[in-house]
Coordinates of C-alpha atoms in Angstrom, one line a residue:
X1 CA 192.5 86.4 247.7
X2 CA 193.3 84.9 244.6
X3 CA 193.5 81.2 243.8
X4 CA 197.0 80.0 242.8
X5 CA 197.2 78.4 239.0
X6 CA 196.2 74.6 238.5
X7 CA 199.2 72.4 238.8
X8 CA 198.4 71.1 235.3
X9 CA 199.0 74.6 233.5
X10 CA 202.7 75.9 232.8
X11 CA 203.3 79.2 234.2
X12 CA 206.3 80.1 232.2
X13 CA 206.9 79.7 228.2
X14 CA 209.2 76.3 227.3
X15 CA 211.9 78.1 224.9
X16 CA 211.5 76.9 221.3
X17 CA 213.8 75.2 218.7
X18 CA 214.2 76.2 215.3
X19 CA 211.9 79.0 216.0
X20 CA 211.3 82.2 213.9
X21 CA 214.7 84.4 213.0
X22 CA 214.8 88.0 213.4
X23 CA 214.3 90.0 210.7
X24 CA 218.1 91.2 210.4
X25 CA 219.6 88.0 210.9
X26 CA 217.1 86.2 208.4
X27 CA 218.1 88.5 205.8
X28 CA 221.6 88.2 206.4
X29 CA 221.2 84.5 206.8
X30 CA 219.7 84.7 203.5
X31 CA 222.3 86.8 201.5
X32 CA 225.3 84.7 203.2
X33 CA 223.4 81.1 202.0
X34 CA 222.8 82.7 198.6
X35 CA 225.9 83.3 198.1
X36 CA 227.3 79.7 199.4
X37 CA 224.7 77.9 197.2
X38 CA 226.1 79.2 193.9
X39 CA 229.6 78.2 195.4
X40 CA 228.0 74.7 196.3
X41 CA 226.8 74.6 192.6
X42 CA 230.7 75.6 191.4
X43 CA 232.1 72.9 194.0
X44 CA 229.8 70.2 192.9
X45 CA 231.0 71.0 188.7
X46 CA 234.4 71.3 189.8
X47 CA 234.5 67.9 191.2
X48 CA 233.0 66.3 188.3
X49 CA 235.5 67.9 186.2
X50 CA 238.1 66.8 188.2
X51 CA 237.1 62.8 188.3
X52 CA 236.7 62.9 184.3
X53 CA 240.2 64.5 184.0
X54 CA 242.3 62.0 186.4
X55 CA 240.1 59.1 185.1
X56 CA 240.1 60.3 181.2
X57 CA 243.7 62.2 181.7
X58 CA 245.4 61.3 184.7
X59 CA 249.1 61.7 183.5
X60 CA 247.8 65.3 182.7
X61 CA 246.0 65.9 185.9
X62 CA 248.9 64.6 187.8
X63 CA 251.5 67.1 186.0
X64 CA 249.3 70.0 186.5
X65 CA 249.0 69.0 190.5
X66 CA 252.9 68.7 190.6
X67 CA 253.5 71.6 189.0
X68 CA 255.9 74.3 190.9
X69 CA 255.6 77.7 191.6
X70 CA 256.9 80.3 193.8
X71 CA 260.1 81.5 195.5
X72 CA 262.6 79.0 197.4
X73 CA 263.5 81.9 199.4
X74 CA 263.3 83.0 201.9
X75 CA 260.1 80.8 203.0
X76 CA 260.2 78.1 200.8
X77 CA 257.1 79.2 199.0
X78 CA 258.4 77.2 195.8
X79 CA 255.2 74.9 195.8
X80 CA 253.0 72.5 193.7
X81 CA 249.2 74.0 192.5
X82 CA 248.4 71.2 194.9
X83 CA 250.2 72.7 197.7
X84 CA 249.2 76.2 196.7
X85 CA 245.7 74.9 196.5
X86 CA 245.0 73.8 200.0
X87 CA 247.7 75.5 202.1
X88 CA 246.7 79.0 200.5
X89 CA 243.4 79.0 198.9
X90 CA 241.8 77.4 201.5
X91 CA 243.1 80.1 204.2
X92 CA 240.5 82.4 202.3
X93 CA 237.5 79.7 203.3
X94 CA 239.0 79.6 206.7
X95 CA 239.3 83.4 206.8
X96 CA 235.6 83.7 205.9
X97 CA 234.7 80.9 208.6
X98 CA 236.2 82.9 211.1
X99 CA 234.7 86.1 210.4
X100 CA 231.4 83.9 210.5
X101 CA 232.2 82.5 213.8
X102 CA 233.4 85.8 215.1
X103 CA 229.6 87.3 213.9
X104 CA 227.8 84.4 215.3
X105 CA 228.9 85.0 218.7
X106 CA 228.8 89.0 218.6
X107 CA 225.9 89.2 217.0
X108 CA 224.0 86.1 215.6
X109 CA 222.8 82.7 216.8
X110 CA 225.4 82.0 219.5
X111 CA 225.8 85.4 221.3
X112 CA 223.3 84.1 224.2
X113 CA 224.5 81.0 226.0
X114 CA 220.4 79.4 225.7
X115 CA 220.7 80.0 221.9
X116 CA 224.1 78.5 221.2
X117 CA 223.9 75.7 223.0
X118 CA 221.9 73.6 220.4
X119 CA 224.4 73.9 217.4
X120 CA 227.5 73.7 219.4
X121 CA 226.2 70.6 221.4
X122 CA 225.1 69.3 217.9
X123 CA 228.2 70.2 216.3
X124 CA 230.1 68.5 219.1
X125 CA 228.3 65.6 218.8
X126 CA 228.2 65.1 215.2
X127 CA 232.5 65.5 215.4
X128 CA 232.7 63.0 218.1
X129 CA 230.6 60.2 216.9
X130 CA 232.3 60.4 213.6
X131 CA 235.7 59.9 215.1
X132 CA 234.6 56.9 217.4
X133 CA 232.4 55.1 214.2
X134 CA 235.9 55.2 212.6
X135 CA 237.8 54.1 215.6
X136 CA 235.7 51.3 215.9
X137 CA 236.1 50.2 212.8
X138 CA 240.0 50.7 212.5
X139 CA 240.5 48.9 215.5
X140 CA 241.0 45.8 214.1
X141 CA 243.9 44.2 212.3
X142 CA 244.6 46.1 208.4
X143 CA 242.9 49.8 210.4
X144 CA 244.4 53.0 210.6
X145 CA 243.5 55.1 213.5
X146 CA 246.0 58.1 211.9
X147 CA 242.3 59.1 209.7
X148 CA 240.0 59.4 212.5
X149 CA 239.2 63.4 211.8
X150 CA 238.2 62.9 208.1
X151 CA 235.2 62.1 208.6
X152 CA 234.1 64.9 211.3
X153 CA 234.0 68.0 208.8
X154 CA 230.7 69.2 207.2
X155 CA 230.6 71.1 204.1
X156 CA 228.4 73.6 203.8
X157 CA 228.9 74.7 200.0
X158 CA 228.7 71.0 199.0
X159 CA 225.2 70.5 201.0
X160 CA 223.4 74.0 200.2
X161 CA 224.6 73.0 196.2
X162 CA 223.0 69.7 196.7
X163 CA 219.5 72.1 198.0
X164 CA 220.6 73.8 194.6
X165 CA 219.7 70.9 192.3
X166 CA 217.3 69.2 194.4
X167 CA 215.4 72.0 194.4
X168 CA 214.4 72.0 198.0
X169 CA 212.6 74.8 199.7
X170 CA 214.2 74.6 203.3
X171 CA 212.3 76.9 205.8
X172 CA 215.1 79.6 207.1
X173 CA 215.3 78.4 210.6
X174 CA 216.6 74.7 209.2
X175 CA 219.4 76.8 206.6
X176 CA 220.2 78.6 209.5
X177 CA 221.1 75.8 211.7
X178 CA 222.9 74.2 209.1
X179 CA 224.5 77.4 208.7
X180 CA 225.4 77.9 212.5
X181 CA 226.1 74.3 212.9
X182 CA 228.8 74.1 209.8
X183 CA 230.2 77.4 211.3
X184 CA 230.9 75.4 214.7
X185 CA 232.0 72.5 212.6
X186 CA 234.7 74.6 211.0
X187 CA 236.0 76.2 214.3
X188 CA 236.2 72.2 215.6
X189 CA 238.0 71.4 212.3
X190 CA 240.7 74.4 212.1
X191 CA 241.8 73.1 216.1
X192 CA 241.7 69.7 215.0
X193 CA 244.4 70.3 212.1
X194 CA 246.0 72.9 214.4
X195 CA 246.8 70.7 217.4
X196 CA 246.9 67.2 215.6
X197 CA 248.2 67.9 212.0
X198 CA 251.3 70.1 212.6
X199 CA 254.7 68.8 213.2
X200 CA 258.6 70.4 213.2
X201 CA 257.1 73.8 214.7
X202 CA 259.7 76.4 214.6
X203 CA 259.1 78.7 217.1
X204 CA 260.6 81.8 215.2
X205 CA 258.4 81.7 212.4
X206 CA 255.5 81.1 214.3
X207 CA 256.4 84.5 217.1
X208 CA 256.9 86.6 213.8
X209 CA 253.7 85.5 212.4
X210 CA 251.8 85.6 215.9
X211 CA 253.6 89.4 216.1
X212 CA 252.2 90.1 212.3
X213 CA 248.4 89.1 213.9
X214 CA 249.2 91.9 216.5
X215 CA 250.1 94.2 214.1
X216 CA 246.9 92.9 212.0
X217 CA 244.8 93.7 215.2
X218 CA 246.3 97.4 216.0
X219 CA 245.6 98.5 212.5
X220 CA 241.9 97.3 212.5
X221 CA 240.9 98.4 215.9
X222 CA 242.8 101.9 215.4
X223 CA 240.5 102.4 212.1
X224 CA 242.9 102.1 209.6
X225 CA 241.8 101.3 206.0
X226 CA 242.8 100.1 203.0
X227 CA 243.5 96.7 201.1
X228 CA 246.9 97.6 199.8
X229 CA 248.1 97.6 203.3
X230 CA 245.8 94.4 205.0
X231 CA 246.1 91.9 201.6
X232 CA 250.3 91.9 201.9
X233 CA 250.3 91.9 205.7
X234 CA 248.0 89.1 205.6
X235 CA 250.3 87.6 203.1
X236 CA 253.2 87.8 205.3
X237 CA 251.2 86.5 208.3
X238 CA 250.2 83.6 205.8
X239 CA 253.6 83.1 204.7
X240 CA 255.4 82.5 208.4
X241 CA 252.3 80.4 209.6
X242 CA 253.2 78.1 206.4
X243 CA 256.7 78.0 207.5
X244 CA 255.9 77.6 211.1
X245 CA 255.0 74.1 210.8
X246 CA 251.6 74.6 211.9
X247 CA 249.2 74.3 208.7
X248 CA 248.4 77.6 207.2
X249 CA 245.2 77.9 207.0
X250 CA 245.1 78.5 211.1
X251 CA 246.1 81.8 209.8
X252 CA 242.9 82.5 207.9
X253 CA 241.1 82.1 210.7
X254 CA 242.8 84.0 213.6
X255 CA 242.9 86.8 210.7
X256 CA 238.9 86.0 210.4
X257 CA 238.5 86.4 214.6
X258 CA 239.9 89.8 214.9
X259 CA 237.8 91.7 212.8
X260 CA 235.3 93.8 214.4
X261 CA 232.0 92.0 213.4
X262 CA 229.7 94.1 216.0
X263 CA 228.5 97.7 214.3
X264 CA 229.5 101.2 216.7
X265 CA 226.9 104.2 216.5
X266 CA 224.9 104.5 212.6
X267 CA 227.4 102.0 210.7
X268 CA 224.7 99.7 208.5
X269 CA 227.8 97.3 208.0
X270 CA 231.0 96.3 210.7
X271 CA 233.5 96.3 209.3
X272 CA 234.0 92.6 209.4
X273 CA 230.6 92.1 207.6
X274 CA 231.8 94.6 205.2
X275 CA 234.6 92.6 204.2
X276 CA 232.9 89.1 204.5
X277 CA 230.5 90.2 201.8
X278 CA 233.6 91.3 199.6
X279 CA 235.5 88.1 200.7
X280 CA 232.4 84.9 200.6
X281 CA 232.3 85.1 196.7
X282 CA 236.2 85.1 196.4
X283 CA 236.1 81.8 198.6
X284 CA 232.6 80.3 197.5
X285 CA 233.0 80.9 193.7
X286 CA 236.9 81.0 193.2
X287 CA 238.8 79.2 196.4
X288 CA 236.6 76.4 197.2
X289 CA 236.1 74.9 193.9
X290 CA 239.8 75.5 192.8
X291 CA 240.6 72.9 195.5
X292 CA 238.3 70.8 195.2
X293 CA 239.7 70.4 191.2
X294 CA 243.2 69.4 192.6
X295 CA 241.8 67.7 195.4
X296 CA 238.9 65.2 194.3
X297 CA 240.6 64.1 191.3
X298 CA 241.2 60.8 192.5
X299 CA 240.7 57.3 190.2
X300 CA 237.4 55.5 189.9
X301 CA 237.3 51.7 188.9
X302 CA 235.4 48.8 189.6
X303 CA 238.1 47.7 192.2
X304 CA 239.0 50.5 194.0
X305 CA 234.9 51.4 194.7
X306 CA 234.8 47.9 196.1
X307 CA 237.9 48.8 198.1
X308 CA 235.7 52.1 200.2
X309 CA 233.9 48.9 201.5
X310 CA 236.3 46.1 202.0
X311 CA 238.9 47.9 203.2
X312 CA 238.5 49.2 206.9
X313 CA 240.2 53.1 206.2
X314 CA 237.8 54.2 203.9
X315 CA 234.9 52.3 204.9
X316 CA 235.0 54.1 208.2
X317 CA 235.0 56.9 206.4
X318 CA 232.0 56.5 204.5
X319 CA 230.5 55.0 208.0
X320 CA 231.5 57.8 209.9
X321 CA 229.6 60.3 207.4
X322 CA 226.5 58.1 206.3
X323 CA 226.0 56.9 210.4
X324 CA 228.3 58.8 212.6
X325 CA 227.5 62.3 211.4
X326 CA 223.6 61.7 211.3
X327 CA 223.2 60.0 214.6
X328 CA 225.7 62.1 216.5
X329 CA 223.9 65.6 215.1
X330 CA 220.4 64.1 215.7
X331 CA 221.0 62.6 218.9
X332 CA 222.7 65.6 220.0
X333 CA 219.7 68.0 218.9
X334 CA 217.3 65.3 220.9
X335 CA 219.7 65.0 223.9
X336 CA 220.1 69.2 224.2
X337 CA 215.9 69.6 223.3
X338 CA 215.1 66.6 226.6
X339 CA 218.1 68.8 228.8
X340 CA 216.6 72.2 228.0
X341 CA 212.9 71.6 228.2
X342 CA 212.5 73.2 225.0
X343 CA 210.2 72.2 222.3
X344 CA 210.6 72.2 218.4
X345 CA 209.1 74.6 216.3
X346 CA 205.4 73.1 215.8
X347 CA 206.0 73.8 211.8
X348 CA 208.5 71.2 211.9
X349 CA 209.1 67.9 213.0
X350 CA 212.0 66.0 214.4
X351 CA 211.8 63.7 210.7
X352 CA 213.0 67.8 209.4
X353 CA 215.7 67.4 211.5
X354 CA 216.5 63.9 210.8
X355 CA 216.8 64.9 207.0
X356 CA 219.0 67.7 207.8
X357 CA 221.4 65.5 210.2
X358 CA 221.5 63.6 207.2
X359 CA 222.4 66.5 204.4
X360 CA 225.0 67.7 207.2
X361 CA 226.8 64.0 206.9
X362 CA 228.4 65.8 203.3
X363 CA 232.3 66.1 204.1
X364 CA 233.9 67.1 201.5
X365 CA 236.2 70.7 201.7
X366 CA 237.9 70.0 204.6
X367 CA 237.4 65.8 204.7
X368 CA 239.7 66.0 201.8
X369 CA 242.5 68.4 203.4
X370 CA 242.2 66.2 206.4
X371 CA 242.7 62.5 204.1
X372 CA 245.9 64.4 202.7
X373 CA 247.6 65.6 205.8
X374 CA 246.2 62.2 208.0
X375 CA 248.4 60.4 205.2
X376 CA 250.9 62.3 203.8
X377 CA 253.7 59.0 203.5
X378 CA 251.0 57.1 201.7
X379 CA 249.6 58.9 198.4
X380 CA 247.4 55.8 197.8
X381 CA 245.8 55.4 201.8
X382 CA 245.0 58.8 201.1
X383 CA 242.9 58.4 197.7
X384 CA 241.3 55.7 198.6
X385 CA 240.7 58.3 201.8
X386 CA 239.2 60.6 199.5
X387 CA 237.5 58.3 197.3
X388 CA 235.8 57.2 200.2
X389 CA 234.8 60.9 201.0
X390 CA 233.5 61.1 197.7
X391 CA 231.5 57.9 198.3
X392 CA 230.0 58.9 201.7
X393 CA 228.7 62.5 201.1
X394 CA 227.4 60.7 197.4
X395 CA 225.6 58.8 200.0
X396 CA 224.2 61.6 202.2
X397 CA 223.4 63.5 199.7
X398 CA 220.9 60.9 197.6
X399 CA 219.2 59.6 201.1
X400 CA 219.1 63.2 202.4
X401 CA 217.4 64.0 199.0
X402 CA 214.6 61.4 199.0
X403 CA 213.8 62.8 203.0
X404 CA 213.5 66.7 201.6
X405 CA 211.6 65.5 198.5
X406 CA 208.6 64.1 201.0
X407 CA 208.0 67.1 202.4
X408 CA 209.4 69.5 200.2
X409 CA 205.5 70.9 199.5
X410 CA 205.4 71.9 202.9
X411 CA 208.7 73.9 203.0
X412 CA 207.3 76.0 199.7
X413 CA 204.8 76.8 201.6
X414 CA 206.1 77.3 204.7
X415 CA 209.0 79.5 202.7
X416 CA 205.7 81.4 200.9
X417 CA 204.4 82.4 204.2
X418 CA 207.8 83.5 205.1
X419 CA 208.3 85.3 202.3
X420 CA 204.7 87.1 201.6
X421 CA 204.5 91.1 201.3
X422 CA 200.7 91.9 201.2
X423 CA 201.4 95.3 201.7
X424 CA 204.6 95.8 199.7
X425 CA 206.7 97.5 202.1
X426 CA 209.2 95.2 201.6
X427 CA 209.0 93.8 205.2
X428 CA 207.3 89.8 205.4
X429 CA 204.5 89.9 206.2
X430 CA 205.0 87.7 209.5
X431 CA 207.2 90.2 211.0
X432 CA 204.4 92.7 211.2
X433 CA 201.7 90.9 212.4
X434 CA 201.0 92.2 215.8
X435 CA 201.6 95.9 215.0
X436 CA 198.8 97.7 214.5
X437 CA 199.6 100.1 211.8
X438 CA 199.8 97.0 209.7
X439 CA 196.4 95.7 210.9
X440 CA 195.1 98.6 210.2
X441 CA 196.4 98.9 206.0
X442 CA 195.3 95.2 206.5
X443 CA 191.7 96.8 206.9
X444 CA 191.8 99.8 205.1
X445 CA 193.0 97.4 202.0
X446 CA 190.0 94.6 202.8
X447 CA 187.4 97.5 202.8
X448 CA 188.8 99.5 199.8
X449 CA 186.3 99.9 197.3
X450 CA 186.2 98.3 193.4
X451 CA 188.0 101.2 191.1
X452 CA 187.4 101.8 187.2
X453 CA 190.6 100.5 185.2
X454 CA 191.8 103.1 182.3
X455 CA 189.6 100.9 179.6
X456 CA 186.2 101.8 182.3
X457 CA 186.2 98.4 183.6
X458 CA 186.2 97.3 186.4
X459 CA 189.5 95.7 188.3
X460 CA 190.2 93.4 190.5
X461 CA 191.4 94.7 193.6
X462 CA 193.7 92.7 195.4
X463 CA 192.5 91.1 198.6
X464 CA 194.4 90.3 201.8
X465 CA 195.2 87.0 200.3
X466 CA 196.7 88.4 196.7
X467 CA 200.2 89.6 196.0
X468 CA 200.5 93.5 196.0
X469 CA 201.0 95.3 193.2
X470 CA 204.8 96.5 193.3

């Protein structure tokens, strides 16, 4: 009869955080952050630009954002850049983040309740501690709870551009939580400026859009292609959501959701991955920095910096990012880690996650929609709003930057291991390691014997610790 196991050893396997990816999902991980980085480094030059023109310029700056375009009928569509800027090209960054979240929970990191509930409790956190830092801090005489969502949003472009310049080499499963995370973040955001940022709904406009989605649906699921058909239905669908009352960009997403992201029988692409990869470079190299010219454009002086900390709008702003957003990710990683029994990846430690709680306090897309529409009967409340956005991720970005310097040697070499192809079959090798067709190339490669170069010399073959030759 055997002997049950001592009470000291496990018996089952505690699930891991931040462990390995997939294969597949690593590489399209990879391809999607890629892409986002060089928006990040776009957003980052376009924001510049835009503080030297409305500090150097600003009569300029201001004519250009006023500027009108468009029809007066029947949708009143006559808008300002401005206007045209966040109400319609920031539907194409909410279109992408909805075919993102759509994927994630089809097919990626949140399709298994165990997996997604680390970046959506995470996510949740880091939106709700945001919002009460700036409560808290608005409660008093002079505060303004109307702003209390500015600071929730995490930018993803603005934080993988900051990676860009810093140079960091974060391991996949951190950019891949950041990913997920600001993915969750976005989905929070879009019903955040659905249900508390639209006002004088009419309910005609919003059926005939809502009947355009249906139409938008039918077409996709019945297989039928072809851009010159979607681009001016989504247009129209665009168009009535923006007369509707409730802000346009809702439209972006819900477009975003009903594309099939899950592939049917040998299809190397879904369809909604198809068009995401046509799409993310439209919205990380064109859309994103586009607004965030009109929209970060906002005047710097000695004065109105010491404003972001006297005055208790923007200072619980720059709270709410710097504090809030840190604590409430962190704490929500440790609180969902202790609930699950699950332990971190032992090629990281909880000071990796710190730093990246950190990098994900950058708000600065969707932190500057949400300063305009919190404030729209007070154009200064809401620069000082966005100066105060400005200020914050500035913040984040520099302390998150000092914490991924310290062990930035470790992530090259953790992202060398990751990355290493001894037998150049274009697979990692870590992917392979327990299959024994590798082992045994592995071998055959170890025992291979010295050959003659073409000058009769002898070369150096290429142990199992060398690149191979390509």
């Amino acid at each position: 009869m055997t002997s049950p196991p001592p009470v000291n050893e496990p018996t089952t396997r505690r699930r891991q955080l931040l462990g390995r990816l997939s294969l597949p999902e690593r590489t399209f991980i990879t391809d999607a952050l890629r892409t986002e980085t060089v928006g990040g480094v776009l957003l980052l030059s376009a924001a510049v630009v835009a503080l030297i023109w409305a500090n150097v310029w600003p009569s300029a700056y201001e004519s250009v954002l006023d500027y009108t375009v468009g029809p007066s009928t029947p949708l009143h569509l006559d808008l300002t850049l401005d206007a045209w800027a966040k109400d319609g090209l920031l539907t194409i960054f909410f279109f992408v983040a909805g075919i993102e979240l759509k994927r994630e929970f089809v097919a990626g990191e949140l399709r298994t309740p165990s997996a997604a509930f680390l970046p959506v409790i995470a996510a949740v956190c880091g939106v709700a501690l945001p919002a009460i830092v700036f409560a808290v801090t608005n409660s008093g005489s002079g505060g303004n709870p109307s702003g209390w969502a500015i600071p929730t949003a995490t930018d993803i472009a603005f934080a993988l551009g900051v990676l860009a310049v810093v140079g960091s080499h974060l391991p996949s499963p951190l950019r891949a939580f950041l990913l997920t995370l600001a993915v969750v973040d976005d989905l929070i955001a879009i019903l955040i400026i659905a249900i508390f940022y639209s006002s004088g709904i009419k309910f005609w406009a919003l059926g005939l859009s809502f009947a355009g989605l249906v139409l938008f649906w039918f077409l996709h699921r019945r297989g039928v292609h072809g851009w010159y058909l979607f681009v001016p239905l989504a247009f129209v669908i665009w168009a009535l959501m923006h007369e509707s009352g409730v802000h346009a960009t809702v439209s972006g997403v819900a477009m975003g959701l009903i594309l099939r992201c899950h592939r049917v029988g040998d299809e190397k692409q879904s369809p909604g991955e198809h068009i995401e990869h046509l799409v993310r470079p439209l919205s990380a190299g064109l859309a994103v920095p586009v607004f965030a010219l009109f929209a970060a454009g906002v005047t710097i002086s000695g004065p109105a910096l010491g404003e972001v900390f006297t005055q208790a709008t923007p200072l619980g702003i720059v709270l709410g990012l710097l504090v809030g957003k840190t604590v409430g990710i962190f704490g929500g990683t440790r609180l969902a880690a202790r609930f699950t029994r699950a332990e971190l990846n032992p090629q990281l430690t909880w000071a990796d996650m710190f730093a990246v709680s950190v990098l994900a306090g950058i708000g600065f897309t969707v932190s500057l929609l949400i300063s305009e529409l919190a404030f729209p009967d007070d154009p200064a409340l809401a620069d000082k709003s966005k100066a105060a956005v400005l200020v914050g991720s500035l913040l984040c970005a520099l302390v998150a930057t000092v914490l991924l310097k310290l062990r930035n040697r470790h992530y090259r070499q953790l992202c060398e291991d990751e990355e290493r192809d001894l037998d150049g079959d274009g697979i990692p090798d870590v992917y392979q390691q327990d299959d024994p067709a590798w082992q045994a190339r592995m071998a055959e490669r170890a025992e291979r014997p010295v050959e003659l170069g073409p000058d009769g010399e002898a070369g150096s073959d290429p142990g199992p610790g060398s690149a191979a030759p390509r």
